[in-house]
Amino acid sequence: MIGIPERPGSFRRLCYDLGPRLITEFNYRYADNDDAFVFAGVQLKKGVAEKDTLIAQLIEKGYDVTDLSNDDIAKMHIRYMVGGQSPVKLSERVFQFEFPEYPGALEKFLETLGEEWNITLFHYRNHG
Protein backbone atom coordinates (compact mmCIF):
# COMPACT_ATOMS: atom_id res chain seq x y z
CA MET A 1 0.00 0.00 0.00
CA ILE A 2 1.44 3.35 -1.01
CA GLY A 3 0.32 6.79 0.13
CA ILE A 4 0.52 9.59 -2.45
CA PRO A 5 -0.68 13.21 -2.49
CA GLU A 6 -4.22 13.61 -3.84
CA ARG A 7 -3.45 15.92 -6.74
CA PRO A 8 -3.21 15.71 -10.53
CA GLY A 9 -0.10 13.91 -11.76
CA SER A 10 0.62 11.99 -8.52
CA PHE A 11 -0.61 8.69 -9.94
CA ARG A 12 1.57 9.07 -13.05
CA ARG A 13 4.55 10.14 -10.94
CA LEU A 14 4.22 7.01 -8.81
CA CYS A 15 4.21 4.83 -11.94
CA TYR A 16 7.39 6.59 -13.06
CA ASP A 17 8.99 6.12 -9.63
CA LEU A 18 8.20 2.40 -9.67
CA GLY A 19 10.66 2.19 -12.54
CA PRO A 20 10.61 -0.13 -15.54
CA ARG A 21 8.89 -2.94 -13.66
CA LEU A 22 5.73 -4.65 -14.88
CA ILE A 23 2.82 -3.43 -12.75
CA THR A 24 0.69 -6.49 -12.00
CA GLU A 25 -2.07 -4.77 -10.04
CA PHE A 26 -3.12 -1.23 -9.18
CA ASN A 27 -6.19 -0.27 -7.15
CA TYR A 28 -7.24 3.22 -6.09
CA ARG A 29 -10.36 5.02 -4.91
CA TYR A 30 -10.71 8.73 -4.15
CA ALA A 31 -11.15 9.30 -0.40
CA ASP A 32 -10.33 12.95 0.35
CA ASN A 33 -8.61 16.05 -1.03
CA ASP A 34 -5.29 15.52 0.77
CA ASP A 35 -4.09 11.92 0.68
CA ALA A 36 -4.60 8.96 -1.63
CA PHE A 37 -3.71 5.34 -0.99
CA VAL A 38 -3.06 2.83 -3.74
CA PHE A 39 -2.70 -0.91 -3.59
CA ALA A 40 0.07 -1.78 -6.05
CA GLY A 41 1.71 -5.00 -7.14
CA VAL A 42 4.89 -5.07 -9.23
CA GLN A 43 6.86 -7.89 -10.81
CA LEU A 44 10.23 -8.36 -9.17
CA LYS A 45 12.95 -10.26 -11.01
CA LYS A 46 15.46 -10.23 -8.13
CA GLY A 47 13.15 -11.21 -5.26
CA VAL A 48 13.31 -9.86 -1.74
CA ALA A 49 16.47 -7.81 -2.29
CA GLU A 50 14.81 -5.90 -5.15
CA LYS A 51 11.64 -5.43 -3.08
CA ASP A 52 13.58 -4.01 -0.15
CA THR A 53 15.52 -1.67 -2.46
CA LEU A 54 12.33 -0.48 -4.17
CA ILE A 55 10.59 0.20 -0.85
CA ALA A 56 13.63 2.14 0.42
CA GLN A 57 13.73 4.20 -2.80
CA LEU A 58 10.01 5.02 -2.57
CA ILE A 59 10.32 6.05 1.09
CA GLU A 60 13.34 8.21 0.19
CA LYS A 61 11.16 9.97 -2.41
CA GLY A 62 8.56 10.76 0.27
CA TYR A 63 6.03 7.97 -0.22
CA ASP A 64 4.31 6.30 2.73
CA VAL A 65 4.80 2.56 2.03
CA THR A 66 3.30 -0.43 3.81
CA ASP A 67 4.63 -3.81 2.62
CA LEU A 68 1.78 -6.33 2.44
CA SER A 69 3.79 -9.02 0.64
CA ASN A 70 3.40 -11.55 3.45
CA ASP A 71 -0.13 -10.65 4.53
CA ASP A 72 -2.46 -12.71 2.34
CA ILE A 73 -5.62 -11.72 4.24
CA ALA A 74 -4.89 -8.01 3.81
CA LYS A 75 -4.04 -8.47 0.13
CA MET A 76 -7.26 -10.41 -0.46
CA HIS A 77 -9.50 -7.73 1.08
CA ILE A 78 -7.70 -4.39 0.73
CA ARG A 79 -7.58 -4.58 -3.07
CA TYR A 80 -11.38 -4.18 -3.05
CA MET A 81 -11.64 -1.69 -0.21
CA VAL A 82 -8.73 0.69 -0.88
CA GLY A 83 -9.80 4.30 -0.45
CA GLY A 84 -13.12 3.43 1.14
CA GLN A 85 -16.17 5.56 0.49
CA SER A 86 -15.80 9.20 -0.46
CA PRO A 87 -17.08 11.60 2.22
CA VAL A 88 -18.37 13.91 -0.51
CA LYS A 89 -20.69 13.27 -3.42
CA LEU A 90 -18.68 12.98 -6.63
CA SER A 91 -19.81 13.61 -10.18
CA GLU A 92 -18.23 10.61 -11.89
CA ARG A 93 -18.26 8.74 -15.14
CA VAL A 94 -16.94 5.20 -15.31
CA PHE A 95 -14.94 4.05 -18.34
CA GLN A 96 -13.33 0.76 -19.22
CA PHE A 97 -10.08 0.73 -21.17
CA GLU A 98 -8.02 -2.10 -22.56
CA PHE A 99 -4.35 -1.66 -23.35
CA PRO A 100 -1.43 -4.01 -23.99
CA GLU A 101 0.46 -5.44 -21.02
CA TYR A 102 4.13 -4.48 -21.01
CA PRO A 103 6.41 -2.59 -18.62
CA GLY A 104 5.48 1.09 -18.81
CA ALA A 105 2.00 0.51 -20.33
CA LEU A 106 0.15 1.97 -17.34
CA GLU A 107 2.44 5.02 -17.28
CA LYS A 108 1.94 5.54 -21.03
CA PHE A 109 -1.84 5.28 -20.57
CA LEU A 110 -1.76 7.96 -17.85
CA GLU A 111 0.44 10.22 -19.99
CA THR A 112 -2.02 9.87 -22.87
CA LEU A 113 -4.95 10.62 -20.57
CA GLY A 114 -3.22 13.82 -19.43
CA GLU A 115 -4.19 15.96 -16.46
CA GLU A 116 -7.53 17.21 -17.77
CA TRP A 117 -9.32 14.44 -15.87
CA ASN A 118 -9.19 13.64 -12.18
CA ILE A 119 -9.19 9.87 -11.72
CA THR A 120 -11.43 8.95 -8.77
CA LEU A 121 -11.52 5.17 -9.24
CA PHE A 122 -8.94 2.90 -10.85
CA HIS A 123 -8.67 -0.88 -10.85
CA TYR A 124 -6.06 -2.59 -12.97
CA ARG A 125 -4.97 -6.20 -12.88
CA ASN A 126 -2.54 -7.90 -15.25
CA HIS A 127 -4.12 -11.12 -16.46
CA GLY A 128 -1.33 -12.26 -18.77
PDB file of C-alpha atoms in Angstrom:
ATOM      1  CA  MET A   1       0.000   0.000   0.000  1.00  0.00           C
ATOM      2  CA  ILE A   2       1.442   3.354  -1.012  1.00  0.00           C
ATOM      3  CA  GLY A   3       0.325   6.794   0.130  1.00  0.00           C
ATOM      4  CA  ILE A   4       0.520   9.594  -2.450  1.00  0.00           C
ATOM      5  CA  PRO A   5      -0.680  13.215  -2.492  1.00  0.00           C
ATOM      6  CA  GLU A   6      -4.224  13.607  -3.840  1.00  0.00           C
ATOM      7  CA  ARG A   7      -3.446  15.921  -6.740  1.00  0.00           C
ATOM      8  CA  PRO A   8      -3.211  15.713 -10.535  1.00  0.00           C
ATOM      9  CA  GLY A   9      -0.100  13.915 -11.763  1.00  0.00           C
ATOM     10  CA  SER A  10       0.616  11.994  -8.522  1.00  0.00           C
ATOM     11  CA  PHE A  11      -0.606   8.694  -9.943  1.00  0.00           C
ATOM     12  CA  ARG A  12       1.566   9.067 -13.052  1.00  0.00           C
ATOM     13  CA  ARG A  13       4.551  10.143 -10.940  1.00  0.00           C
ATOM     14  CA  LEU A  14       4.222   7.007  -8.812  1.00  0.00           C
ATOM     15  CA  CYS A  15       4.211   4.834 -11.945  1.00  0.00           C
ATOM     16  CA  TYR A  16       7.392   6.593 -13.060  1.00  0.00           C
ATOM     17  CA  ASP A  17       8.993   6.123  -9.634  1.00  0.00           C
ATOM     18  CA  LEU A  18       8.195   2.395  -9.666  1.00  0.00           C
ATOM     19  CA  GLY A  19      10.656   2.194 -12.542  1.00  0.00           C
ATOM     20  CA  PRO A  20      10.605  -0.130 -15.544  1.00  0.00           C
ATOM     21  CA  ARG A  21       8.885  -2.943 -13.656  1.00  0.00           C
ATOM     22  CA  LEU A  22       5.726  -4.649 -14.881  1.00  0.00           C
ATOM     23  CA  ILE A  23       2.822  -3.433 -12.749  1.00  0.00           C
ATOM     24  CA  THR A  24       0.686  -6.487 -12.000  1.00  0.00           C
ATOM     25  CA  GLU A  25      -2.072  -4.774 -10.041  1.00  0.00           C
ATOM     26  CA  PHE A  26      -3.116  -1.232  -9.181  1.00  0.00           C
ATOM     27  CA  ASN A  27      -6.195  -0.265  -7.148  1.00  0.00           C
ATOM     28  CA  TYR A  28      -7.239   3.224  -6.091  1.00  0.00           C
ATOM     29  CA  ARG A  29     -10.364   5.020  -4.912  1.00  0.00           C
ATOM     30  CA  TYR A  30     -10.707   8.731  -4.145  1.00  0.00           C
ATOM     31  CA  ALA A  31     -11.149   9.298  -0.399  1.00  0.00           C
ATOM     32  CA  ASP A  32     -10.330  12.955   0.352  1.00  0.00           C
ATOM     33  CA  ASN A  33      -8.606  16.046  -1.032  1.00  0.00           C
ATOM     34  CA  ASP A  34      -5.290  15.524   0.765  1.00  0.00           C
ATOM     35  CA  ASP A  35      -4.091  11.922   0.685  1.00  0.00           C
ATOM     36  CA  ALA A  36      -4.599   8.962  -1.626  1.00  0.00           C
ATOM     37  CA  PHE A  37      -3.708   5.339  -0.990  1.00  0.00           C
ATOM     38  CA  VAL A  38      -3.063   2.833  -3.739  1.00  0.00           C
ATOM     39  CA  PHE A  39      -2.697  -0.907  -3.589  1.00  0.00           C
ATOM     40  CA  ALA A  40       0.069  -1.776  -6.047  1.00  0.00           C
ATOM     41  CA  GLY A  41       1.708  -4.999  -7.144  1.00  0.00           C
ATOM     42  CA  VAL A  42       4.888  -5.074  -9.231  1.00  0.00           C
ATOM     43  CA  GLN A  43       6.860  -7.890 -10.815  1.00  0.00           C
ATOM     44  CA  LEU A  44      10.235  -8.362  -9.170  1.00  0.00           C
ATOM     45  CA  LYS A  45      12.948 -10.264 -11.009  1.00  0.00           C
ATOM     46  CA  LYS A  46      15.460 -10.235  -8.129  1.00  0.00           C
ATOM     47  CA  GLY A  47      13.154 -11.210  -5.264  1.00  0.00           C
ATOM     48  CA  VAL A  48      13.306  -9.863  -1.736  1.00  0.00           C
ATOM     49  CA  ALA A  49      16.467  -7.815  -2.294  1.00  0.00           C
ATOM     50  CA  GLU A  50      14.806  -5.902  -5.153  1.00  0.00           C
ATOM     51  CA  LYS A  51      11.636  -5.426  -3.085  1.00  0.00           C
ATOM     52  CA  ASP A  52      13.583  -4.006  -0.151  1.00  0.00           C
ATOM     53  CA  THR A  53      15.522  -1.667  -2.455  1.00  0.00           C
ATOM     54  CA  LEU A  54      12.332  -0.476  -4.171  1.00  0.00           C
ATOM     55  CA  ILE A  55      10.591   0.202  -0.850  1.00  0.00           C
ATOM     56  CA  ALA A  56      13.625   2.143   0.416  1.00  0.00           C
ATOM     57  CA  GLN A  57      13.727   4.197  -2.802  1.00  0.00           C
ATOM     58  CA  LEU A  58      10.014   5.024  -2.566  1.00  0.00           C
ATOM     59  CA  ILE A  59      10.318   6.051   1.091  1.00  0.00           C
ATOM     60  CA  GLU A  60      13.336   8.214   0.193  1.00  0.00           C
ATOM     61  CA  LYS A  61      11.161   9.973  -2.407  1.00  0.00           C
ATOM     62  CA  GLY A  62       8.563  10.760   0.265  1.00  0.00           C
ATOM     63  CA  TYR A  63       6.030   7.969  -0.217  1.00  0.00           C
ATOM     64  CA  ASP A  64       4.307   6.295   2.727  1.00  0.00           C
ATOM     65  CA  VAL A  65       4.800   2.558   2.026  1.00  0.00           C
ATOM     66  CA  THR A  66       3.298  -0.435   3.807  1.00  0.00           C
ATOM     67  CA  ASP A  67       4.628  -3.807   2.620  1.00  0.00           C
ATOM     68  CA  LEU A  68       1.775  -6.331   2.437  1.00  0.00           C
ATOM     69  CA  SER A  69       3.786  -9.018   0.636  1.00  0.00           C
ATOM     70  CA  ASN A  70       3.400 -11.551   3.453  1.00  0.00           C
ATOM     71  CA  ASP A  71      -0.127 -10.653   4.529  1.00  0.00           C
ATOM     72  CA  ASP A  72      -2.462 -12.711   2.340  1.00  0.00           C
ATOM     73  CA  ILE A  73      -5.622 -11.724   4.243  1.00  0.00           C
ATOM     74  CA  ALA A  74      -4.889  -8.011   3.813  1.00  0.00           C
ATOM     75  CA  LYS A  75      -4.041  -8.472   0.132  1.00  0.00           C
ATOM     76  CA  MET A  76      -7.262 -10.408  -0.459  1.00  0.00           C
ATOM     77  CA  HIS A  77      -9.503  -7.726   1.076  1.00  0.00           C
ATOM     78  CA  ILE A  78      -7.699  -4.386   0.727  1.00  0.00           C
ATOM     79  CA  ARG A  79      -7.583  -4.578  -3.066  1.00  0.00           C
ATOM     80  CA  TYR A  80     -11.377  -4.176  -3.047  1.00  0.00           C
ATOM     81  CA  MET A  81     -11.640  -1.688  -0.213  1.00  0.00           C
ATOM     82  CA  VAL A  82      -8.732   0.687  -0.878  1.00  0.00           C
ATOM     83  CA  GLY A  83      -9.802   4.300  -0.451  1.00  0.00           C
ATOM     84  CA  GLY A  84     -13.123   3.425   1.140  1.00  0.00           C
ATOM     85  CA  GLN A  85     -16.166   5.556   0.491  1.00  0.00           C
ATOM     86  CA  SER A  86     -15.804   9.196  -0.457  1.00  0.00           C
ATOM     87  CA  PRO A  87     -17.078  11.598   2.223  1.00  0.00           C
ATOM     88  CA  VAL A  88     -18.373  13.912  -0.511  1.00  0.00           C
ATOM     89  CA  LYS A  89     -20.694  13.266  -3.422  1.00  0.00           C
ATOM     90  CA  LEU A  90     -18.682  12.977  -6.633  1.00  0.00           C
ATOM     91  CA  SER A  91     -19.811  13.615 -10.176  1.00  0.00           C
ATOM     92  CA  GLU A  92     -18.235  10.615 -11.886  1.00  0.00           C
ATOM     93  CA  ARG A  93     -18.259   8.742 -15.140  1.00  0.00           C
ATOM     94  CA  VAL A  94     -16.942   5.202 -15.314  1.00  0.00           C
ATOM     95  CA  PHE A  95     -14.935   4.052 -18.337  1.00  0.00           C
ATOM     96  CA  GLN A  96     -13.334   0.756 -19.215  1.00  0.00           C
ATOM     97  CA  PHE A  97     -10.083   0.734 -21.173  1.00  0.00           C
ATOM     98  CA  GLU A  98      -8.016  -2.104 -22.558  1.00  0.00           C
ATOM     99  CA  PHE A  99      -4.351  -1.664 -23.352  1.00  0.00           C
ATOM    100  CA  PRO A 100      -1.427  -4.015 -23.985  1.00  0.00           C
ATOM    101  CA  GLU A 101       0.462  -5.438 -21.016  1.00  0.00           C
ATOM    102  CA  TYR A 102       4.131  -4.483 -21.008  1.00  0.00           C
ATOM    103  CA  PRO A 103       6.407  -2.588 -18.618  1.00  0.00           C
ATOM    104  CA  GLY A 104       5.475   1.094 -18.812  1.00  0.00           C
ATOM    105  CA  ALA A 105       2.001   0.511 -20.328  1.00  0.00           C
ATOM    106  CA  LEU A 106       0.155   1.969 -17.341  1.00  0.00           C
ATOM    107  CA  GLU A 107       2.439   5.016 -17.279  1.00  0.00           C
ATOM    108  CA  LYS A 108       1.936   5.537 -21.029  1.00  0.00           C
ATOM    109  CA  PHE A 109      -1.838   5.278 -20.572  1.00  0.00           C
ATOM    110  CA  LEU A 110      -1.758   7.957 -17.851  1.00  0.00           C
ATOM    111  CA  GLU A 111       0.442  10.223 -19.987  1.00  0.00           C
ATOM    112  CA  THR A 112      -2.019   9.867 -22.866  1.00  0.00           C
ATOM    113  CA  LEU A 113      -4.948  10.620 -20.566  1.00  0.00           C
ATOM    114  CA  GLY A 114      -3.221  13.820 -19.429  1.00  0.00           C
ATOM    115  CA  GLU A 115      -4.191  15.957 -16.460  1.00  0.00           C
ATOM    116  CA  GLU A 116      -7.530  17.214 -17.770  1.00  0.00           C
ATOM    117  CA  TRP A 117      -9.316  14.436 -15.875  1.00  0.00           C
ATOM    118  CA  ASN A 118      -9.192  13.639 -12.176  1.00  0.00           C
ATOM    119  CA  ILE A 119      -9.186   9.871 -11.716  1.00  0.00           C
ATOM    120  CA  THR A 120     -11.430   8.955  -8.772  1.00  0.00           C
ATOM    121  CA  LEU A 121     -11.518   5.173  -9.243  1.00  0.00           C
ATOM    122  CA  PHE A 122      -8.940   2.902 -10.846  1.00  0.00           C
ATOM    123  CA  HIS A 123      -8.667  -0.883 -10.850  1.00  0.00           C
ATOM    124  CA  TYR A 124      -6.055  -2.591 -12.973  1.00  0.00           C
ATOM    125  CA  ARG A 125      -4.968  -6.198 -12.883  1.00  0.00           C
ATOM    126  CA  ASN A 126      -2.540  -7.899 -15.251  1.00  0.00           C
ATOM    127  CA  HIS A 127      -4.124 -11.116 -16.455  1.00  0.00           C
ATOM    128  CA  GLY A 128      -1.332 -12.261 -18.775  1.00  0.00           C
TER     129      GLY A 128
END
